[in-house]
Amino acid sequence: MNTTLQTSSVFNDDRLDPLDFHERRSADGCVRPHWSSLTDQIESLGVDVMRQRSDSIEQFIRENGVTFHADEKVGAPDRPWKLSAIPFVIGSSEWQTLHDGLTERTLLLAEVLADLLGPQRLIREGVVPGELLWTNPYFYRAYHGLEKSQQKLHITAADVVRASDGQWRVTGDRTRAPSGLGYLLENRVVTSRAMPSLIRSSNTLRLASFFESLQEHLQSLAPSHRENPRVALLTPPSGSYREFEDTYLARYLGITLVQGSDLAVRGGGLNLKTLGGLQPIQVLWRHISDRNCDPLELDSRSQEGVTGLLRCIRRRSVAVVNTIGSGLVETPGLLPYLDAAQQFFFGGPLQLASAKTYWCGDPRHRSYVMDHLDQLIFRGAMAVTSEAPVMVSQLSAADRESFVQRLTAHPEKFIAQEQLRFSQTPVWIDGQVKSQKAALRTFQLLTPDAVHVMPGALARVGNDELELSRSPVCGQMTQDCWVTSESPVDQSTSLLPDSTTVIRLRRGGDELPSRVAEHLYWLGRYAERGEAIARVLRTTLARIAGEEKWDSLVEVRRLVYTLASMGQIEPGFAVDSFVVNLPHVEQTLPASVMDPDQPRGLIRTMESVMHNATAVRDRLSVDAFRILQRASRELTRPVTSTTRSGQSEIGIGEAIERVGILIVDLLALAGVTSESFVRTHAWQFLELGRRLERAEHTCELLITMLCPPTDEGKSICDAVLETTDSRMTYRSRYMNLVRLAPVIDLIVTDETNPRSLRFQLDRVAALMDKLPSVEGPVGLDAIQRIVLDLQYRITTADPMKLSETSADGTLETLKTLLTKLADDLPVLGEAINARYLIHTESKQLLTGTGR
C-alpha cells in the first residue's frame, strides 16, 4: 500500500514528469512501498549528512583507484568512477518477475548459440535470416563446431530499462565477455562502507552468493586437477578499458590475471609462462574479442590472444568461458528474431521482451523503418560497439541526408529500435537530489543445474535516453542497485573456502609470469628514480632558497650539473659558458617539477610508476597502491601560487614541499612492500629494480659531485650526504667533522649503509642467487660473472685510497672505480632483461585470417 508523500528536505528536487515512470513515486505522488523505509531513513539523515556520505564515497573511490576509460580504445584517458550516494531500489516481488524473465532469456540465448554454432536449425527453417551470419564480418568459420559437447554459454548480461508503461524491456544482450561486473561489485563495497546501517536495515540481498556460485562454476569446468585447478582471467593488454575491473575481479575471486603474452600452447595444452617454467591452465575466462583469441586461425593481426588456443579447445585440454564465437548471440541484428526463436524452441513468447527492433537487412522490416525514421534509433547491426546511436530526428538536414544514403546503400549494417522513455530515479548529484533517467545491466550465470541471476545490477543514470544507450564505460554516473526483501537476508555467505576443503600447503613463487616480473622490475626502478630526482631537487632548491647567493655556492653548481645530466633541466646548465644565455635557474628549476613535457622529468617518471603499478595491481597490496595514488595526486595537484599577471606558477617553497611529500610517499611505498611482500620472485624483481637504479644513480651523483677538483669540499660533501639520506648516520659517527675519506666510506664501501654502493651490489648478488639461473658447461653464467666482478671491485676498494687527490685535484682513483661501475651496471640490467624479460615482446603475424 502506497504511503503519503512527505515534504522533505532531501528529496525536494526529486521532481515528477507525468510522461515517465518514476522509480520512487507513483503517478499520484506517493512513495512506493519498497522505497518507503529507505526514504524515511535518508530523510532522517538530512542534507548535510548525505553530503558527508557522498564525500566519503568519492574518497573511497579515489583511495581505491577506481577509474574507467571514456571509451573502449586502448590508451584512452582514465576518468574517476562516479557513484551516487542514493541507490537504485527494486522490491522483492518486482525483482522476482525480472528474475524469471532473465532466467528464461538466458536459457534461450544458450540454445540459440548452440544451434548457430552447430546444426543451425533456426537458419534452415527460416526463423533467423542466414544473412546475419553469412554477411557478418565478425563470424569466422572456425567458430562452427568448435565445442561439440561442452557448455558454450556461461556468463551473460542484459541491458534492461523500464519503459513509461512500467514494463521492463531488454535493449541488448551481452554474451561474449560482459563488462561491468567488477564495477558493480565495487559500487556495493563502497556503498556498504559509506552507509553500512542503511543497507542492512533495508534488507538488501547480498551479492556474495552470486560470486560464490561463479567461483565454484569456473573450478568445476576444469578438465583436470579439479580439486584445485588453475583458473586464469585473460585480459587485454595494459591500457584497456577493462584494466581496473579485470584486476579487481581477479583479486576478489582469487584467480590468475593474465595477458596473451603470458600464455603458450605446448603439447596440446594451454600454459602460463613463468620464471619457473610452464604451468598448465585448466580454465580460461577470457575478456577479449572472439576474433582476437588465436592469431593462427582467426585474426592474424591480433596481439591479445595465444597461438594454438583453438587447438587446445578441440582437444578439450582447457575450458574457455564464454566459448569462442559466443559473441554471435549478442549481435544486435538478432534481437528482432528472439521471440520467434523462443517459440521455436520452447513453444511460447518471451516473458521479458526486447525493445521493438528492426533489422534493416530484412525487406519486411526495412519498409517500416524507412516510413518511421524520426521515431527510431539506429545502431550497428553486426556487433556491439561504444559508438553513439543515431537519432535521425536530431540530425541536421545535411547529416540526415548523409545517413539515409548510408542506410539505403547498406541496410544490412543497421538496426532500428523504438524510442523508449526510460524511467526516472532519484540521484544524488552536486549536493542535492535530482531525477535522472536510469538503465540497468543485469548479470546471469548459467550452470548445468540452474541459472543464477545476480540479485542486483549495474545501474547507470543520465540526462536522457541517448546518453544511456551507449556502453557502460562511456561516462555516466552509476548507482548501487539494491534488491530489497521484506524479511532479513542471509549475512553468512562468503568466498572463503569451507573448513573441509583440503589444499596442499605451498611456498615459492616460480609461477610468476615474465610480463609481471618485467612490470615489477620497472616499478622498482621508476620508484627509485623518482625518489632520487626528488632528493636532488630538494637539496638544490633548499640552497637556492637560502640566505646566501646561490650562484656563488660550488655545491649548487654541481647539483645543477647533476640535475641537467638527469634530464630535469636544459643540458646547457651543465656548461658554464651557456648558463648566461639560459633562464635563471631559480625560475627554471621549480617549473621543472611540474613540467609534463620533460621526457625524464618527475611528472613523466611518476606516470611510468603508475603505469607499471596498474599493470600489476593484483600483485600489490591495497595500501601500496593507495600510496602511489596519493603520491601521484599530490605531485600533480593544481598550483596555488600566481604571478602578478595572474598566471599560475609554482614557487620554490611550493616545489620543495611537493618533492618532500613525494619522498615521504615513496619511502612509505618501500616500507609497505618490504613488510607486506612475500619473498618470492615477485618481490625479488621489485627489489632488484630498486637496487640497480639506486646503484646507477649513486655512481652518477658521486662522479659529478665529488670527483672534480675543488677547494670547498665540506659543503659539497654535506650536499652529497643530504642527497643520499646519509647525513644523520655520518653525524652520529663523526659529529660535525666532515672529511672526504669517511664520506666516501659511508656512501661507497660501507656494507651496513642501505644507501651505499656496496650495500646495493650485495643485495643484487643475493637476489640474483635466488632467481633461476642457466649454468654453462663449465663455471659461472654471464650474469653471475658481471655481478661478482662488480662486487669484487667495490669490496676490495680502500676508502683511504679513493679519497686521495691527483696532481690536478681530482679524485682519479674514485672516478675510475665509479666510471667502471657506471658502465657495467647497465650491462647487468640488459643481461637481466635478456635472461628473464625479453620474450614479452609483441607477437609476429602468423597465418590467421586477416580482414
PDB file of C-alpha atoms in Angstrom, residues 404-647:
ATOM      1  CA  VAL A 404      19.836   7.986 -45.211  1.00  0.00           C
ATOM      2  CA  GLN A 405      22.249   7.458 -48.112  1.00  0.00           C
ATOM      3  CA  ARG A 406      24.374   5.122 -45.983  1.00  0.00           C
ATOM      4  CA  LEU A 407      21.282   3.314 -44.748  1.00  0.00           C
ATOM      5  CA  THR A 408      19.981   2.842 -48.283  1.00  0.00           C
ATOM      6  CA  ALA A 409      23.323   1.671 -49.635  1.00  0.00           C
ATOM      7  CA  HIS A 410      23.986  -0.868 -46.843  1.00  0.00           C
ATOM      8  CA  PRO A 411      20.765  -1.556 -44.933  1.00  0.00           C
ATOM      9  CA  GLU A 412      22.128  -4.850 -43.569  1.00  0.00           C
ATOM     10  CA  LYS A 413      24.589  -2.892 -41.403  1.00  0.00           C
ATOM     11  CA  PHE A 414      21.880  -1.217 -39.308  1.00  0.00           C
ATOM     12  CA  ILE A 415      19.145  -1.999 -36.837  1.00  0.00           C
ATOM     13  CA  ALA A 416      16.415   0.404 -35.774  1.00  0.00           C
ATOM     14  CA  GLN A 417      14.870   0.423 -32.297  1.00  0.00           C
ATOM     15  CA  GLU A 418      11.817   2.138 -30.909  1.00  0.00           C
ATOM     16  CA  GLN A 419      12.450   5.257 -28.844  1.00  0.00           C
ATOM     17  CA  LEU A 420      11.569   4.328 -25.290  1.00  0.00           C
ATOM     18  CA  ARG A 421      11.097   6.760 -22.441  1.00  0.00           C
ATOM     19  CA  PHE A 422      13.282   5.383 -19.661  1.00  0.00           C
ATOM     20  CA  SER A 423      12.112   5.526 -16.076  1.00  0.00           C
ATOM     21  CA  GLN A 424      13.378   8.202 -13.685  1.00  0.00           C
ATOM     22  CA  THR A 425      15.034   7.625 -10.329  1.00  0.00           C
ATOM     23  CA  PRO A 426      16.402   9.944  -7.604  1.00  0.00           C
ATOM     24  CA  VAL A 427      20.148  10.544  -7.867  1.00  0.00           C
ATOM     25  CA  TRP A 428      22.482  12.453  -5.536  1.00  0.00           C
ATOM     26  CA  ILE A 429      24.283  14.990  -7.729  1.00  0.00           C
ATOM     27  CA  ASP A 430      26.192  18.116  -6.687  1.00  0.00           C
ATOM     28  CA  GLY A 431      24.916  18.033  -3.127  1.00  0.00           C
ATOM     29  CA  GLN A 432      21.242  17.508  -3.876  1.00  0.00           C
ATOM     30  CA  VAL A 433      18.699  15.044  -5.240  1.00  0.00           C
ATOM     31  CA  LYS A 434      17.755  15.188  -8.899  1.00  0.00           C
ATOM     32  CA  SER A 435      15.656  12.854 -11.011  1.00  0.00           C
ATOM     33  CA  GLN A 436      17.513  11.231 -13.886  1.00  0.00           C
ATOM     34  CA  LYS A 437      16.872   8.545 -16.475  1.00  0.00           C
ATOM     35  CA  ALA A 438      18.003   5.046 -15.490  1.00  0.00           C
ATOM     36  CA  ALA A 439      19.207   1.879 -17.195  1.00  0.00           C
ATOM     37  CA  LEU A 440      20.371  -1.421 -15.709  1.00  0.00           C
ATOM     38  CA  ARG A 441      22.859  -4.056 -16.725  1.00  0.00           C
ATOM     39  CA  THR A 442      21.989  -7.383 -15.131  1.00  0.00           C
ATOM     40  CA  PHE A 443      24.285 -10.410 -14.942  1.00  0.00           C
ATOM     41  CA  GLN A 444      23.397 -14.085 -15.207  1.00  0.00           C
ATOM     42  CA  LEU A 445      25.423 -17.240 -14.607  1.00  0.00           C
ATOM     43  CA  LEU A 446      24.355 -20.408 -16.408  1.00  0.00           C
ATOM     44  CA  THR A 447      25.428 -23.680 -14.768  1.00  0.00           C
ATOM     45  CA  PRO A 448      24.388 -27.237 -15.652  1.00  0.00           C
ATOM     46  CA  ASP A 449      21.840 -27.123 -12.830  1.00  0.00           C
ATOM     47  CA  ALA A 450      20.348 -23.635 -12.912  1.00  0.00           C
ATOM     48  CA  VAL A 451      20.510 -20.020 -13.994  1.00  0.00           C
ATOM     49  CA  HIS A 452      21.823 -17.771 -11.226  1.00  0.00           C
ATOM     50  CA  VAL A 453      20.639 -14.189 -11.655  1.00  0.00           C
ATOM     51  CA  MET A 454      22.685 -11.697  -9.666  1.00  0.00           C
ATOM     52  CA  PRO A 455      20.376 -10.008  -7.109  1.00  0.00           C
ATOM     53  CA  GLY A 456      21.315  -6.547  -8.278  1.00  0.00           C
ATOM     54  CA  ALA A 457      22.648  -4.775 -11.331  1.00  0.00           C
ATOM     55  CA  LEU A 458      24.968  -2.078 -12.588  1.00  0.00           C
ATOM     56  CA  ALA A 459      22.645   0.913 -12.534  1.00  0.00           C
ATOM     57  CA  ARG A 460      23.534   3.850 -14.762  1.00  0.00           C
ATOM     58  CA  VAL A 461      21.853   7.241 -14.776  1.00  0.00           C
ATOM     59  CA  GLY A 462      21.964  10.131 -17.195  1.00  0.00           C
ATOM     60  CA  ASN A 463      20.140  13.146 -18.546  1.00  0.00           C
ATOM     61  CA  ASP A 464      18.467  11.385 -21.458  1.00  0.00           C
ATOM     62  CA  GLU A 465      17.948   8.066 -23.186  1.00  0.00           C
ATOM     63  CA  LEU A 466      20.540   8.670 -25.892  1.00  0.00           C
ATOM     64  CA  GLU A 467      23.245   9.180 -23.287  1.00  0.00           C
ATOM     65  CA  LEU A 468      22.374   5.835 -21.685  1.00  0.00           C
ATOM     66  CA  SER A 469      22.230   3.964 -24.984  1.00  0.00           C
ATOM     67  CA  ARG A 470      25.997   3.703 -25.177  1.00  0.00           C
ATOM     68  CA  SER A 471      28.424   1.372 -23.456  1.00  0.00           C
ATOM     69  CA  PRO A 472      28.615   1.363 -19.610  1.00  0.00           C
ATOM     70  CA  VAL A 473      32.182   2.688 -19.905  1.00  0.00           C
ATOM     71  CA  CYS A 474      31.086   5.899 -21.574  1.00  0.00           C
ATOM     72  CA  GLY A 475      30.962   8.120 -18.512  1.00  0.00           C
ATOM     73  CA  GLN A 476      27.524   8.150 -16.861  1.00  0.00           C
ATOM     74  CA  MET A 477      27.091   8.288 -13.111  1.00  0.00           C
ATOM     75  CA  THR A 478      26.211   4.936 -11.526  1.00  0.00           C
ATOM     76  CA  GLN A 479      24.191   3.714  -8.576  1.00  0.00           C
ATOM     77  CA  ASP A 480      24.391   0.664  -6.381  1.00  0.00           C
ATOM     78  CA  CYS A 481      21.316  -1.414  -7.190  1.00  0.00           C
ATOM     79  CA  TRP A 482      19.505  -2.745  -4.092  1.00  0.00           C
ATOM     80  CA  VAL A 483      17.067  -5.617  -4.343  1.00  0.00           C
ATOM     81  CA  THR A 484      15.237  -5.375  -1.037  1.00  0.00           C
ATOM     82  CA  SER A 485      13.476  -8.143   0.849  1.00  0.00           C
ATOM     83  CA  GLU A 486      10.590  -7.978   3.288  1.00  0.00           C
ATOM     84  CA  SER A 487      12.487 -10.255   5.675  1.00  0.00           C
ATOM     85  CA  PRO A 488      16.114 -10.302   6.962  1.00  0.00           C
ATOM     86  CA  VAL A 489      18.642 -11.642   4.457  1.00  0.00           C
ATOM     87  CA  ASP A 490      21.477 -14.137   4.852  1.00  0.00           C
ATOM     88  CA  GLN A 491      24.636 -12.463   6.124  1.00  0.00           C
ATOM     89  CA  SER A 492      26.866 -15.543   6.254  1.00  0.00           C
ATOM     90  CA  THR A 493      27.744 -16.223   2.614  1.00  0.00           C
ATOM     91  CA  SER A 494      31.453 -15.780   1.968  1.00  0.00           C
ATOM     92  CA  LEU A 495      34.059 -16.588  -0.643  1.00  0.00           C
ATOM     93  CA  LEU A 496      36.306 -18.173   1.987  1.00  0.00           C
ATOM     94  CA  PRO A 497      36.661 -21.951   1.415  1.00  0.00           C
ATOM     95  CA  ASP A 498      34.797 -24.232   3.792  1.00  0.00           C
ATOM     96  CA  SER A 499      36.681 -25.941   6.582  1.00  0.00           C
ATOM     97  CA  THR A 500      36.568 -29.337   4.873  1.00  0.00           C
ATOM     98  CA  THR A 501      38.443 -28.179   1.773  1.00  0.00           C
ATOM     99  CA  VAL A 502      41.836 -29.895   1.550  1.00  0.00           C
ATOM    100  CA  ILE A 503      44.604 -27.909  -0.048  1.00  0.00           C
ATOM    101  CA  ARG A 504      48.298 -28.590  -0.406  1.00  0.00           C
ATOM    102  CA  LEU A 505      50.488 -26.187   1.565  1.00  0.00           C
ATOM    103  CA  ARG A 506      52.808 -24.246  -0.715  1.00  0.00           C
ATOM    104  CA  ARG A 507      55.630 -21.749  -0.625  1.00  0.00           C
ATOM    105  CA  GLY A 508      57.502 -20.366  -3.564  1.00  0.00           C
ATOM    106  CA  GLY A 509      56.862 -18.041  -6.432  1.00  0.00           C
ATOM    107  CA  ASP A 510      58.137 -19.746  -9.548  1.00  0.00           C
ATOM    108  CA  GLU A 511      54.665 -19.226 -11.050  1.00  0.00           C
ATOM    109  CA  LEU A 512      55.428 -15.529 -11.653  1.00  0.00           C
ATOM    110  CA  PRO A 513      54.769 -14.659 -15.337  1.00  0.00           C
ATOM    111  CA  SER A 514      57.634 -12.897 -17.095  1.00  0.00           C
ATOM    112  CA  ARG A 515      55.372  -9.970 -18.003  1.00  0.00           C
ATOM    113  CA  VAL A 516      54.557  -9.408 -14.337  1.00  0.00           C
ATOM    114  CA  ALA A 517      58.237  -9.716 -13.435  1.00  0.00           C
ATOM    115  CA  GLU A 518      59.026  -7.048 -16.016  1.00  0.00           C
ATOM    116  CA  HIS A 519      56.453  -4.607 -14.655  1.00  0.00           C
ATOM    117  CA  LEU A 520      57.598  -5.191 -11.066  1.00  0.00           C
ATOM    118  CA  TYR A 521      61.220  -4.698 -12.074  1.00  0.00           C
ATOM    119  CA  TRP A 522      60.439  -1.380 -13.754  1.00  0.00           C
ATOM    120  CA  LEU A 523      58.132  -0.338 -10.947  1.00  0.00           C
ATOM    121  CA  GLY A 524      61.096  -0.695  -8.614  1.00  0.00           C
ATOM    122  CA  ARG A 525      63.376   1.228 -10.976  1.00  0.00           C
ATOM    123  CA  TYR A 526      60.997   4.100 -11.657  1.00  0.00           C
ATOM    124  CA  ALA A 527      60.004   4.450  -7.999  1.00  0.00           C
ATOM    125  CA  GLU A 528      63.662   4.658  -7.009  1.00  0.00           C
ATOM    126  CA  ARG A 529      64.342   7.048  -9.887  1.00  0.00           C
ATOM    127  CA  GLY A 530      61.513   9.290  -8.727  1.00  0.00           C
ATOM    128  CA  GLU A 531      62.919   9.376  -5.202  1.00  0.00           C
ATOM    129  CA  ALA A 532      66.432  10.107  -6.492  1.00  0.00           C
ATOM    130  CA  ILE A 533      65.208  13.001  -8.648  1.00  0.00           C
ATOM    131  CA  ALA A 534      63.162  14.390  -5.766  1.00  0.00           C
ATOM    132  CA  ARG A 535      66.109  14.241  -3.360  1.00  0.00           C
ATOM    133  CA  VAL A 536      68.476  16.092  -5.690  1.00  0.00           C
ATOM    134  CA  LEU A 537      65.768  18.669  -6.427  1.00  0.00           C
ATOM    135  CA  ARG A 538      65.062  19.233  -2.743  1.00  0.00           C
ATOM    136  CA  THR A 539      68.730  19.600  -1.853  1.00  0.00           C
ATOM    137  CA  THR A 540      69.265  22.057  -4.714  1.00  0.00           C
ATOM    138  CA  LEU A 541      66.122  24.128  -4.166  1.00  0.00           C
ATOM    139  CA  ALA A 542      66.793  24.405  -0.430  1.00  0.00           C
ATOM    140  CA  ARG A 543      70.156  26.013  -1.143  1.00  0.00           C
ATOM    141  CA  ILE A 544      68.800  28.299  -3.853  1.00  0.00           C
ATOM    142  CA  ALA A 545      66.157  29.473  -1.397  1.00  0.00           C
ATOM    143  CA  GLY A 546      68.761  30.090   1.341  1.00  0.00           C
ATOM    144  CA  GLU A 547      70.285  33.330   2.544  1.00  0.00           C
ATOM    145  CA  GLU A 548      73.490  33.055   0.542  1.00  0.00           C
ATOM    146  CA  LYS A 549      73.745  33.928  -3.123  1.00  0.00           C
ATOM    147  CA  TRP A 550      73.251  30.560  -4.708  1.00  0.00           C
ATOM    148  CA  ASP A 551      75.419  31.017  -7.810  1.00  0.00           C
ATOM    149  CA  SER A 552      78.461  31.505  -5.572  1.00  0.00           C
ATOM    150  CA  LEU A 553      77.977  28.117  -3.931  1.00  0.00           C
ATOM    151  CA  VAL A 554      80.075  25.431  -5.612  1.00  0.00           C
ATOM    152  CA  GLU A 555      77.794  22.616  -4.377  1.00  0.00           C
ATOM    153  CA  VAL A 556      74.812  24.258  -6.076  1.00  0.00           C
ATOM    154  CA  ARG A 557      76.722  24.409  -9.341  1.00  0.00           C
ATOM    155  CA  ARG A 558      77.412  20.701  -9.122  1.00  0.00           C
ATOM    156  CA  LEU A 559      73.872  19.870  -8.075  1.00  0.00           C
ATOM    157  CA  VAL A 560      72.600  21.780 -11.106  1.00  0.00           C
ATOM    158  CA  TYR A 561      75.018  19.813 -13.286  1.00  0.00           C
ATOM    159  CA  THR A 562      73.610  16.617 -11.743  1.00  0.00           C
ATOM    160  CA  LEU A 563      70.031  17.687 -12.494  1.00  0.00           C
ATOM    161  CA  ALA A 564      70.968  18.532 -16.073  1.00  0.00           C
ATOM    162  CA  SER A 565      72.578  15.096 -16.522  1.00  0.00           C
ATOM    163  CA  MET A 566      69.417  13.518 -15.054  1.00  0.00           C
ATOM    164  CA  GLY A 567      67.275  15.275 -17.661  1.00  0.00           C
ATOM    165  CA  GLN A 568      65.482  17.608 -15.247  1.00  0.00           C
ATOM    166  CA  ILE A 569      66.611  20.889 -16.835  1.00  0.00           C
ATOM    167  CA  GLU A 570      68.247  22.034 -20.060  1.00  0.00           C
ATOM    168  CA  PRO A 571      71.617  20.328 -20.714  1.00  0.00           C
ATOM    169  CA  GLY A 572      73.109  23.778 -21.198  1.00  0.00           C
ATOM    170  CA  PHE A 573      73.058  24.303 -17.438  1.00  0.00           C
ATOM    171  CA  ALA A 574      75.885  21.779 -17.246  1.00  0.00           C
ATOM    172  CA  VAL A 575      78.100  24.007 -19.439  1.00  0.00           C
ATOM    173  CA  ASP A 576      79.413  27.162 -17.743  1.00  0.00           C
ATOM    174  CA  SER A 577      79.640  29.218 -20.928  1.00  0.00           C
ATOM    175  CA  PHE A 578      75.995  28.521 -21.790  1.00  0.00           C
ATOM    176  CA  VAL A 579      74.440  29.329 -18.421  1.00  0.00           C
ATOM    177  CA  VAL A 580      74.352  33.091 -19.000  1.00  0.00           C
ATOM    178  CA  ASN A 581      72.105  32.610 -22.051  1.00  0.00           C
ATOM    179  CA  LEU A 582      69.539  30.439 -20.261  1.00  0.00           C
ATOM    180  CA  PRO A 583      66.667  31.484 -17.965  1.00  0.00           C
ATOM    181  CA  HIS A 584      67.536  31.896 -14.313  1.00  0.00           C
ATOM    182  CA  VAL A 585      67.740  28.517 -12.648  1.00  0.00           C
ATOM    183  CA  GLU A 586      65.741  29.724  -9.647  1.00  0.00           C
ATOM    184  CA  GLN A 587      62.788  30.067 -12.048  1.00  0.00           C
ATOM    185  CA  THR A 588      63.510  27.107 -14.301  1.00  0.00           C
ATOM    186  CA  LEU A 589      64.133  24.537 -11.585  1.00  0.00           C
ATOM    187  CA  PRO A 590      60.821  24.865  -9.680  1.00  0.00           C
ATOM    188  CA  ALA A 591      58.941  24.846 -13.006  1.00  0.00           C
ATOM    189  CA  SER A 592      60.672  21.607 -13.977  1.00  0.00           C
ATOM    190  CA  VAL A 593      58.983  19.852 -11.046  1.00  0.00           C
ATOM    191  CA  MET A 594      55.601  20.335 -12.746  1.00  0.00           C
ATOM    192  CA  ASP A 595      56.727  20.034 -16.380  1.00  0.00           C
ATOM    193  CA  PRO A 596      54.904  17.112 -18.055  1.00  0.00           C
ATOM    194  CA  ASP A 597      56.872  17.603 -21.272  1.00  0.00           C
ATOM    195  CA  GLN A 598      60.237  16.673 -19.772  1.00  0.00           C
ATOM    196  CA  PRO A 599      60.770  13.098 -21.037  1.00  0.00           C
ATOM    197  CA  ARG A 600      62.845  12.232 -17.954  1.00  0.00           C
ATOM    198  CA  GLY A 601      61.179  14.681 -15.605  1.00  0.00           C
ATOM    199  CA  LEU A 602      59.479  13.983 -12.301  1.00  0.00           C
ATOM    200  CA  ILE A 603      55.938  14.020 -13.727  1.00  0.00           C
ATOM    201  CA  ARG A 604      56.764  11.576 -16.516  1.00  0.00           C
ATOM    202  CA  THR A 605      58.690   9.363 -14.097  1.00  0.00           C
ATOM    203  CA  MET A 606      55.678   9.119 -11.800  1.00  0.00           C
ATOM    204  CA  GLU A 607      53.469   8.366 -14.804  1.00  0.00           C
ATOM    205  CA  SER A 608      55.763   5.414 -15.514  1.00  0.00           C
ATOM    206  CA  VAL A 609      55.492   4.363 -11.870  1.00  0.00           C
ATOM    207  CA  MET A 610      51.684   4.388 -12.102  1.00  0.00           C
ATOM    208  CA  HIS A 611      51.681   2.585 -15.456  1.00  0.00           C
ATOM    209  CA  ASN A 612      53.711  -0.313 -14.089  1.00  0.00           C
ATOM    210  CA  ALA A 613      51.851  -0.379 -10.771  1.00  0.00           C
ATOM    211  CA  THR A 614      48.497  -0.520 -12.549  1.00  0.00           C
ATOM    212  CA  ALA A 615      49.713  -3.385 -14.738  1.00  0.00           C
ATOM    213  CA  VAL A 616      50.482  -5.471 -11.621  1.00  0.00           C
ATOM    214  CA  ARG A 617      47.781  -4.113  -9.359  1.00  0.00           C
ATOM    215  CA  ASP A 618      46.621  -7.613  -8.492  1.00  0.00           C
ATOM    216  CA  ARG A 619      50.114  -8.261  -7.062  1.00  0.00           C
ATOM    217  CA  LEU A 620      50.286  -5.136  -4.892  1.00  0.00           C
ATOM    218  CA  SER A 621      48.626  -4.644  -1.543  1.00  0.00           C
ATOM    219  CA  VAL A 622      45.755  -2.190  -1.318  1.00  0.00           C
ATOM    220  CA  ASP A 623      47.895   0.069   0.880  1.00  0.00           C
ATOM    221  CA  ALA A 624      50.796   0.098  -1.596  1.00  0.00           C
ATOM    222  CA  PHE A 625      48.559   1.140  -4.458  1.00  0.00           C
ATOM    223  CA  ARG A 626      46.860   3.807  -2.369  1.00  0.00           C
ATOM    224  CA  ILE A 627      50.241   5.284  -1.502  1.00  0.00           C
ATOM    225  CA  LEU A 628      51.100   5.566  -5.178  1.00  0.00           C
ATOM    226  CA  GLN A 629      47.709   7.070  -5.975  1.00  0.00           C
ATOM    227  CA  ARG A 630      48.244   9.687  -3.292  1.00  0.00           C
ATOM    228  CA  ALA A 631      51.815  10.410  -4.388  1.00  0.00           C
ATOM    229  CA  SER A 632      50.733  10.994  -7.983  1.00  0.00           C
ATOM    230  CA  ARG A 633      47.741  13.069  -6.920  1.00  0.00           C
ATOM    231  CA  GLU A 634      49.762  15.282  -4.555  1.00  0.00           C
ATOM    232  CA  LEU A 635      52.517  15.866  -7.104  1.00  0.00           C
ATOM    233  CA  THR A 636      50.114  16.961  -9.847  1.00  0.00           C
ATOM    234  CA  ARG A 637      47.579  18.926  -7.807  1.00  0.00           C
ATOM    235  CA  PRO A 638      46.891  22.464  -9.112  1.00  0.00           C
ATOM    236  CA  VAL A 639      49.499  25.114  -8.349  1.00  0.00           C
ATOM    237  CA  THR A 640      48.359  27.605  -5.702  1.00  0.00           C
ATOM    238  CA  SER A 641      50.830  30.469  -6.266  1.00  0.00           C
ATOM    239  CA  THR A 642      50.331  33.046  -9.027  1.00  0.00           C
ATOM    240  CA  THR A 643      52.386  35.744 -10.698  1.00  0.00           C
ATOM    241  CA  ARG A 644      51.491  39.432 -10.842  1.00  0.00           C
ATOM    242  CA  SER A 645      49.790  38.829 -14.175  1.00  0.00           C
ATOM    243  CA  GLY A 646      47.548  36.181 -12.590  1.00  0.00           C
ATOM    244  CA  GLN A 647      49.339  33.202 -14.181  1.00  0.00           C
TER     245      GLN A 647
END
